[in-house]
Structures are given as structure tokens and as C-alpha cells.
């Protein structure tokens, strides 16, 4: 039954893709394997919503108000609420784009269909001013009348969240250690909030190459399950972060230039600035050539000795 709902969601998403701009929306998935406080169901919300609307839907329809809000302190059905912000998926990828990572889509599909409670939000609009993780956390705080009532809030250092009092996690090992320690120290009935963002993990074999997002999410869910905690998870994509913050590109260019100065054998790539300069140089050269042709033509015309008068033909 769950697989049929997921397939129907994908089919309807494909039809709706022709009617709305999928380039500016991202998908979100909510699932809870052991969430028994809400009626077991699977649903898909096809409305285009803002991150704030998503947070409100997660709290009200997803039952997270029982987990995060202080006024529900005595009604905590799970131990851990996990928010994972990815950087790869667009709404068009969920609708059947062949460029999407199939491993990531299969992982999300399995999580959606095999959980006791699950919800899908195929069309979440992104913000150009704030990161998705900051919008979600601030919306959670705003929606809870007396603020967040979780026992502990931790987030990965790659996440951009405003405000203090949050515990920062450095890498995947730190996340695993944090979950184990919190499971040992957590008082019964308390709920922790963990916010993770793609970009803070690196491969153990090749430190210069990041983990694929599907592997990161798999490792995180595996660590959560190994800790023995009852959890509810929210996955939402925010692939526009690199566009919103041009400092990342400037840093990459700086590192590339520094690597070239140190004698690296990596091939040089002409970036946008390089292409702009080359285009301007080509235009200047073409202009000079046309100017030379014009001057040469004028000189030739001035050099032609054409008489101003012609003698009339003589009659025989």
C-alpha cells in the first residue's frame, strides 16, 4: 500500500511538473518508524509551500508539536527528532529526472513506505536570503507558544543556524558519539533535536572528496538505529545554498589558484571570470581588425585619381 502511494505521488508530480516551475522548489519527506501518537497513515501534500508552512505542517500534521514544544512536555512518544538538509534534490528529480541519484531516491522511498507514519511535500519553495535549516528551526521556535521544549539541540557545523545555546558537531563520528551519549544520559520522556546538513562530511578514504548524500543519510540513520532511540526524521533539500552564498565559489577559486602556485598537476579550468575576459579580448581583436580594414579601404579610395570632368565626344 505504501509503495502504491509513493508511486502515485511520483506520477502526479510528473504531471504537475508541466504546470509549475520545479526549478525553484525542492522536496521534503517526513517519516517516523515508531511514532504511535498519531494515526498510522501515509499522505502527500501537493501544495507549493514556504519553509515556514512546511515547519507548521510538520508540527501540526506530523505530530512534531508533541516532540519540540515545551507545552507538550509530558507527551513525548519518541526520543529523537532528526532534521537532515540535503543539497542534491529538486522537485523535478522526484518527478522522474534521470539526473537524480537513484540510491538517494530509493532510500527516501523505502523510508517513506516502511514507516508507521510518513508524509511527503514535493513542492517546498526555497529562500534566497536564509538557509533552509535556519528557517525551519526559527519557524519551530515561533510556532511553539512557549519556545522549544527539547532537552538538547545539536547541529552540524556545516549548518547555518542563528542563535546560541546549541551544541555543534564536527563530523559523522561526532554525530555517532553524540547520539550514543545522549541515549545514556537522556531522561525518560525527553526529546532531542539534531540538525544535519550535507557538506559537513568527508570520505574516510579520500579526504578531498565528500560522501554521496545517500551514503551520509544511510550512515546517519544507521547510527540512530544503533543507539536504540525512537526517532522521527525530516528530510528536506536545499540545493540553492551554493548560489545564495557566492563566498563558496570565491573560496574554491582561491584554493584552485593556491594549488596551481604550489605546482599541482591538476588541469586548469577556465571559470566564468576567465571566459568573460577571453570574450572581451576576442571582441577587442575583432574590432581592431575591422578598424584596420576600414582605414585601408578609405586610403585606397583616396588614392584613386578619378577625373572630375570628362570631355564630350568629338563629332566626325
Coordinates of C-alpha atoms in Angstrom, one line a residue:
X1 CA 0.0 0.0 0.0
X2 CA 2.8 2.4 0.9
X3 CA 4.6 1.7 -2.3
X4 CA 1.5 2.5 -4.3
X5 CA 1.1 5.8 -2.6
X6 CA 4.7 6.7 -3.3
X7 CA 4.3 5.7 -6.9
X8 CA 1.1 7.8 -7.2
X9 CA 2.9 10.7 -5.6
X10 CA 5.7 10.5 -8.2
X11 CA 3.2 10.2 -11.1
X12 CA 1.2 13.2 -10.0
X13 CA 4.4 15.1 -9.5
X14 CA 5.3 14.3 -13.1
X15 CA 2.0 15.8 -14.4
X16 CA 2.3 18.8 -12.2
X17 CA 5.8 19.4 -13.4
X18 CA 4.5 20.7 -16.6
X19 CA 2.4 23.3 -14.9
X20 CA 4.7 24.8 -12.2
X21 CA 8.3 25.9 -12.1
X22 CA 10.1 23.0 -10.5
X23 CA 13.5 24.7 -10.8
X24 CA 12.7 26.8 -7.7
X25 CA 11.1 24.1 -5.5
X26 CA 12.5 21.2 -3.5
X27 CA 11.0 18.1 -2.0
X28 CA 10.7 17.2 1.7
X29 CA 9.9 13.8 3.3
X30 CA 8.8 13.1 6.9
X31 CA 8.7 9.7 8.4
X32 CA 8.6 8.1 11.9
X33 CA 9.1 4.3 12.2
X34 CA 7.9 4.2 15.9
X35 CA 5.6 7.2 16.0
X36 CA 2.4 5.8 17.7
X37 CA 0.9 9.1 18.9
X38 CA -0.6 9.8 15.5
X39 CA -2.8 7.7 13.4
X40 CA -0.8 5.4 11.1
X41 CA -1.1 6.9 7.7
X42 CA 0.8 8.0 4.6
X43 CA 0.0 11.2 2.8
X44 CA 1.3 13.6 0.2
X45 CA 0.7 17.4 0.2
X46 CA 1.0 18.7 -3.3
X47 CA 0.6 22.4 -2.4
X48 CA 3.5 24.8 -3.0
X49 CA 4.6 25.9 0.5
X50 CA 7.2 28.1 2.1
X51 CA 9.7 26.7 4.6
X52 CA 7.6 28.2 7.4
X53 CA 4.5 26.5 6.1
X54 CA 6.5 23.2 6.0
X55 CA 7.5 23.7 9.6
X56 CA 3.9 24.3 10.7
X57 CA 2.7 21.2 8.8
X58 CA 5.4 19.1 10.4
X59 CA 4.4 20.4 13.8
X60 CA 0.6 20.1 13.4
X61 CA 0.0 17.3 10.8
X62 CA 3.3 15.4 11.5
X63 CA 2.8 15.5 15.3
X64 CA 6.2 17.2 16.0
X65 CA 4.5 19.6 18.3
X66 CA 4.4 16.8 20.8
X67 CA 8.2 16.5 20.4
X68 CA 9.5 20.1 20.2
X69 CA 7.1 22.3 22.1
X70 CA 7.6 22.9 25.8
X71 CA 3.8 22.9 26.5
X72 CA 3.7 19.2 25.5
X73 CA 6.5 18.2 27.8
X74 CA 4.7 15.2 29.3
X75 CA 3.8 13.7 25.9
X76 CA 7.0 12.6 24.2
X77 CA 6.4 9.5 22.0
X78 CA 10.0 9.5 20.6
X79 CA 13.5 10.2 21.9
X80 CA 15.0 12.0 18.9
X81 CA 13.9 14.3 16.1
X82 CA 16.3 14.4 13.2
X83 CA 16.3 17.1 10.5
X84 CA 18.5 16.4 7.5
X85 CA 19.1 19.2 4.9
X86 CA 20.4 17.8 1.7
X87 CA 21.9 19.7 -1.3
X88 CA 21.1 17.5 -4.3
X89 CA 17.4 17.0 -5.0
X90 CA 15.0 19.4 -6.8
X91 CA 11.3 18.7 -7.3
X92 CA 11.9 17.7 -10.8
X93 CA 14.2 14.9 -9.6
X94 CA 11.4 13.4 -7.6
X95 CA 9.1 13.8 -10.6
X96 CA 11.4 11.4 -12.6
X97 CA 14.5 13.3 -13.6
X98 CA 17.2 10.9 -14.7
X99 CA 20.0 13.0 -13.3
X100 CA 19.0 12.3 -9.7
X101 CA 20.9 9.9 -7.5
X102 CA 18.9 6.6 -7.7
X103 CA 20.4 5.4 -4.4
X104 CA 19.1 8.5 -2.6
X105 CA 15.6 8.3 -4.1
X106 CA 15.4 4.6 -3.2
X107 CA 16.4 5.3 0.3
X108 CA 13.8 8.0 0.7
X109 CA 11.2 5.8 -0.9
X110 CA 12.0 2.9 1.5
X111 CA 11.8 5.2 4.5
X112 CA 8.5 6.7 3.3
X113 CA 6.8 3.3 2.6
X114 CA 8.2 1.2 5.5
X115 CA 7.4 3.7 8.4
X116 CA 4.3 3.7 10.5
X117 CA 3.7 7.3 9.7
X118 CA 5.0 9.3 6.7
X119 CA 4.3 12.4 4.8
X120 CA 5.7 13.9 1.5
X121 CA 5.9 17.5 0.5
X122 CA 7.0 17.6 -3.2
X123 CA 7.0 21.4 -3.6
X124 CA 8.7 23.5 -1.0
X125 CA 9.8 26.9 -2.1
X126 CA 13.3 28.0 -1.1
X127 CA 14.5 31.3 0.2
X128 CA 17.3 33.4 -1.3
X129 CA 18.1 35.2 1.9
X130 CA 18.2 32.4 4.6
X131 CA 19.2 28.8 4.7
X132 CA 16.6 26.1 4.9
X133 CA 17.9 24.8 8.3
X134 CA 17.7 28.3 9.9
X135 CA 14.2 28.9 8.5
X136 CA 13.0 25.6 9.9
X137 CA 14.5 26.0 13.4
X138 CA 13.3 29.6 13.7
X139 CA 9.8 28.5 12.5
X140 CA 9.7 25.7 15.0
X141 CA 10.5 28.3 17.8
X142 CA 7.9 30.7 16.5
X143 CA 5.2 28.1 16.2
X144 CA 5.7 26.8 19.7
X145 CA 3.9 29.2 22.1
X146 CA 6.5 28.8 24.9
X147 CA 9.5 28.1 22.7
X148 CA 11.3 24.8 22.1
X149 CA 11.0 22.3 24.9
X150 CA 13.6 19.8 23.7
X151 CA 16.3 18.6 26.1
X152 CA 19.2 19.2 23.8
X153 CA 19.7 20.8 20.4
X154 CA 22.7 19.9 18.3
X155 CA 23.6 20.7 14.7
X156 CA 26.5 20.0 12.3
X157 CA 29.0 22.8 11.8
X158 CA 28.1 23.0 8.1
X159 CA 24.6 24.1 9.1
X160 CA 24.0 27.9 9.2
X161 CA 21.6 28.4 12.2
X162 CA 21.3 31.7 14.1
X163 CA 21.1 31.8 17.9
X164 CA 23.2 30.4 20.7
X165 CA 22.8 27.6 23.2
X166 CA 23.2 24.9 20.5
X167 CA 25.8 22.1 20.6
X168 CA 27.9 21.9 17.5
X169 CA 29.0 18.6 15.9
X170 CA 32.2 18.4 13.8
X171 CA 31.7 15.3 11.6
X172 CA 30.0 12.0 11.2
X173 CA 31.9 10.4 14.1
X174 CA 30.8 13.3 16.4
X175 CA 27.2 12.7 15.4
X176 CA 27.5 9.0 16.3
X177 CA 29.2 9.7 19.6
X178 CA 26.6 12.4 20.4
X179 CA 23.7 10.0 19.8
X180 CA 25.2 7.3 22.0
X181 CA 26.0 9.7 24.9
X182 CA 22.6 11.3 24.7
X183 CA 20.9 8.0 24.8
X184 CA 22.8 7.1 28.0
X185 CA 22.1 10.5 29.7
X186 CA 18.7 11.3 28.4
X187 CA 15.9 11.2 31.0
X188 CA 12.8 9.2 30.0
X189 CA 10.3 11.3 28.3
X190 CA 12.8 13.9 26.9
X191 CA 13.3 14.5 23.2
X192 CA 16.5 15.8 21.5
X193 CA 16.7 17.7 18.2
X194 CA 19.6 17.1 15.8
X195 CA 20.0 19.1 12.6
X196 CA 22.4 17.8 10.0
X197 CA 23.4 19.4 6.7
X198 CA 25.1 17.9 3.7
X199 CA 28.5 19.4 3.2
X200 CA 30.0 18.6 6.6
X201 CA 31.0 15.1 5.9
X202 CA 34.1 13.8 4.0
X203 CA 35.1 10.4 2.8
X204 CA 37.4 8.5 5.1
X205 CA 39.4 7.1 2.2
X206 CA 39.7 10.3 0.2
X207 CA 39.6 13.4 2.4
X208 CA 39.3 15.7 -0.6
X209 CA 36.1 14.1 -1.8
X210 CA 32.7 14.3 0.1
X211 CA 30.5 11.4 0.8
X212 CA 27.5 11.0 -1.6
X213 CA 24.4 12.2 0.1
X214 CA 22.8 8.8 0.0
X215 CA 25.7 7.3 2.0
X216 CA 25.6 10.1 4.5
X217 CA 21.9 9.7 5.2
X218 CA 22.3 5.9 5.4
X219 CA 25.1 6.3 8.0
X220 CA 23.1 8.8 10.0
X221 CA 20.0 6.6 10.1
X222 CA 22.2 3.6 10.9
X223 CA 23.7 5.5 13.9
X224 CA 20.3 6.5 15.1
X225 CA 19.0 2.9 15.0
X226 CA 22.1 1.5 16.6
X227 CA 21.7 4.0 19.5
X228 CA 18.3 2.4 20.2
X229 CA 16.4 5.7 20.2
X230 CA 12.9 6.0 18.9
X231 CA 13.1 8.7 16.2
X232 CA 11.2 10.8 13.7
X233 CA 13.1 12.2 10.7
X234 CA 12.6 15.1 8.3
X235 CA 14.5 15.3 5.0
X236 CA 14.4 18.5 3.0
X237 CA 16.6 19.6 0.2
X238 CA 18.2 23.0 -0.2
X239 CA 20.4 22.8 -3.4
X240 CA 20.5 26.6 -3.9
X241 CA 22.8 27.3 -1.0
X242 CA 25.9 27.5 -3.2
X243 CA 24.1 30.1 -5.3
X244 CA 22.8 32.1 -2.4
X245 CA 26.3 32.4 -0.9
X246 CA 28.9 33.3 -3.6
X247 CA 31.7 33.2 -1.0
X248 CA 31.9 29.4 -1.6
X249 CA 32.9 30.0 -5.2
X250 CA 35.4 32.6 -4.2
X251 CA 36.9 30.2 -1.7
X252 CA 37.1 27.5 -4.4
X253 CA 38.8 29.9 -6.8
X254 CA 41.3 30.9 -4.1
X255 CA 42.1 27.3 -3.3
X256 CA 42.5 26.4 -7.0
X257 CA 44.9 29.4 -7.5
X258 CA 46.8 28.4 -4.4
X259 CA 47.1 24.8 -5.6
X260 CA 48.4 25.9 -9.0
X261 CA 51.0 28.1 -7.3
X262 CA 52.2 25.1 -5.3
X263 CA 52.9 23.1 -8.5
X264 CA 49.8 20.9 -8.5
X265 CA 49.4 18.7 -11.6
X266 CA 45.6 19.2 -11.7
X267 CA 44.4 20.6 -15.0
X268 CA 43.5 24.3 -15.2
X269 CA 39.9 25.2 -15.9
X270 CA 38.6 28.5 -17.3
X271 CA 36.0 29.7 -14.9
X272 CA 33.3 32.4 -15.5
X273 CA 35.7 35.3 -15.0
X274 CA 38.2 33.7 -17.4
X275 CA 35.6 33.2 -20.0
X276 CA 34.4 36.8 -19.7
X277 CA 37.9 38.1 -20.1
X278 CA 38.5 35.9 -23.1
X279 CA 35.3 37.1 -24.7
X280 CA 36.2 40.7 -24.2
X281 CA 39.7 40.1 -25.6
X282 CA 38.2 38.4 -28.7
X283 CA 35.8 41.4 -29.2
X284 CA 38.7 43.9 -29.0
X285 CA 40.8 41.9 -31.5
X286 CA 37.8 41.7 -33.9
X287 CA 37.2 45.4 -33.5
X288 CA 40.9 46.2 -34.3
X289 CA 40.8 44.1 -37.4
X290 CA 37.6 45.8 -38.7
X291 CA 39.1 49.2 -38.0
X292 CA 42.2 48.3 -40.0
X293 CA 40.0 47.2 -42.9
X294 CA 38.0 50.4 -42.7
X295 CA 41.2 52.6 -42.7
X296 CA 42.7 50.6 -45.6
X297 CA 39.6 51.0 -47.6
X298 CA 39.5 54.8 -47.1
X299 CA 43.1 55.1 -48.0
X300 CA 42.6 53.1 -51.2
X301 CA 39.6 55.3 -52.2
X302 CA 41.5 58.5 -51.6
X303 CA 44.4 57.2 -53.6
X304 CA 42.3 56.6 -56.7
X305 CA 42.9 59.5 -59.2
X306 CA 39.4 59.9 -60.7
X307 CA 38.9 62.9 -63.0
X308 CA 36.2 65.3 -62.0
X309 CA 35.3 66.1 -65.7
X310 CA 35.0 64.1 -68.8
X311 CA 35.5 65.6 -72.3
X312 CA 32.5 65.5 -74.6
X313 CA 32.8 63.1 -77.5
X314 CA 34.0 64.8 -80.7
X315 CA 31.8 64.7 -83.8
X316 CA 33.4 63.4 -87.0

